Coordinates of C-alpha atoms in Angstrom, one line a residue:
M1462 CA -29.6 -46.0 4.4
E1463 CA -26.5 -43.7 4.6
N1464 CA -25.4 -41.9 7.8
D1465 CA -26.1 -38.6 6.4
R1466 CA -29.8 -39.6 6.0
I1467 CA -30.2 -41.1 9.3
R1468 CA -28.9 -38.0 10.9
D1469 CA -31.4 -35.8 9.1
L1470 CA -34.3 -38.0 10.1
I1471 CA -33.0 -38.1 13.7
R1472 CA -32.3 -34.2 13.9
K1473 CA -36.1 -33.7 12.8
F1474 CA -37.2 -36.5 15.3
V1475 CA -35.1 -34.9 18.3
S1476 CA -36.0 -31.2 17.7
E1477 CA -39.4 -31.3 19.4
K1478 CA -38.3 -33.1 22.6
P1479 CA -35.4 -35.0 23.7
R1480 CA -35.3 -38.9 22.6
N1481 CA -33.3 -42.1 24.2
T1482 CA -31.3 -44.1 22.2
A1483 CA -33.8 -46.8 22.2
E1484 CA -36.4 -44.6 21.0
I1485 CA -34.3 -43.3 18.1
A1486 CA -33.2 -46.7 17.2
A1487 CA -36.9 -48.1 17.1
W1488 CA -38.0 -45.1 15.1
I1489 CA -35.4 -45.3 12.4
S1490 CA -36.2 -48.8 12.1
S1491 CA -39.7 -47.8 11.2
Q1492 CA -38.9 -45.5 8.9
S1493 CA -36.8 -47.7 6.8
N1494 CA -35.6 -51.1 6.3
S1495 CA -32.3 -50.4 7.9
Q1496 CA -31.3 -52.8 10.5
A1497 CA -28.4 -50.7 12.1
P1498 CA -27.6 -51.9 15.5
R1499 CA -28.2 -49.2 18.3
S1500 CA -24.5 -49.1 19.0
D1501 CA -24.1 -47.8 15.6
I1502 CA -27.0 -45.2 16.2
A1503 CA -25.1 -44.0 19.2
S1504 CA -22.0 -43.5 17.2
I1505 CA -23.8 -41.6 14.6
L1506 CA -25.3 -39.4 17.1
E1507 CA -22.0 -38.7 19.1
M1508 CA -20.5 -37.7 15.6
D1509 CA -23.0 -34.8 14.8
N1510 CA -22.3 -31.7 16.4
R1511 CA -26.1 -30.6 16.1
I1512 CA -27.3 -33.5 18.1
V1513 CA -26.3 -33.2 22.1
R1514 CA -26.0 -35.9 24.7
I1515 CA -27.8 -34.2 27.5
G1516 CA -28.1 -37.3 29.9
T1517 CA -28.3 -41.1 30.5
V1518 CA -31.3 -43.1 31.4
R1519 CA -30.8 -45.2 34.4
R1520 CA -33.7 -47.4 34.7
S1521 CA -33.0 -51.0 35.7
G1522 CA -34.2 -53.5 32.8
I1523 CA -34.5 -50.9 30.2
A1524 CA -31.5 -51.9 28.0
G1525 CA -28.7 -54.5 28.0
R1526 CA -24.9 -53.7 28.2
E1527 CA -24.6 -53.8 24.5
Y1528 CA -25.0 -50.0 23.9
P1529 CA -25.5 -46.8 26.1
L1530 CA -28.9 -45.5 26.6
S1531 CA -28.4 -41.9 26.3
E1532 CA -31.0 -39.1 25.9
W1533 CA -30.2 -36.8 22.9
A1534 CA -31.9 -33.5 21.8
S1535 CA -30.9 -31.2 19.0
D1536 CA -28.7 -28.1 19.9
K1537 CA -31.5 -25.7 19.3
W1538 CA -33.8 -27.5 21.9
V1539 CA -30.8 -27.5 24.3
A1540 CA -30.2 -23.5 23.4
H1541 CA -33.7 -22.8 24.0
H1542 CA -34.2 -24.9 27.2
E1543 CA -30.8 -23.7 28.6
R1544 CA -30.8 -22.2 32.2
K1545 CA -30.0 -18.3 32.0

């Protein structure tokens, strides 16, 4: 699956509420036969200016050290929920 298609799918997935990298990677795997490593998913997200990293999940035992476990949202979600 090409990166543009993955970005489109992810934008739709994070448009309703923020999701973390592990949730996004698991969802992408369920939507296709793609076995993209989670580190690649994070790279794809970082390159998209319509997807925003809004934080980092810091729960012990959730993820290994192989990729960052960040929380992501669409730019529209962020704009709507921004403090005024």
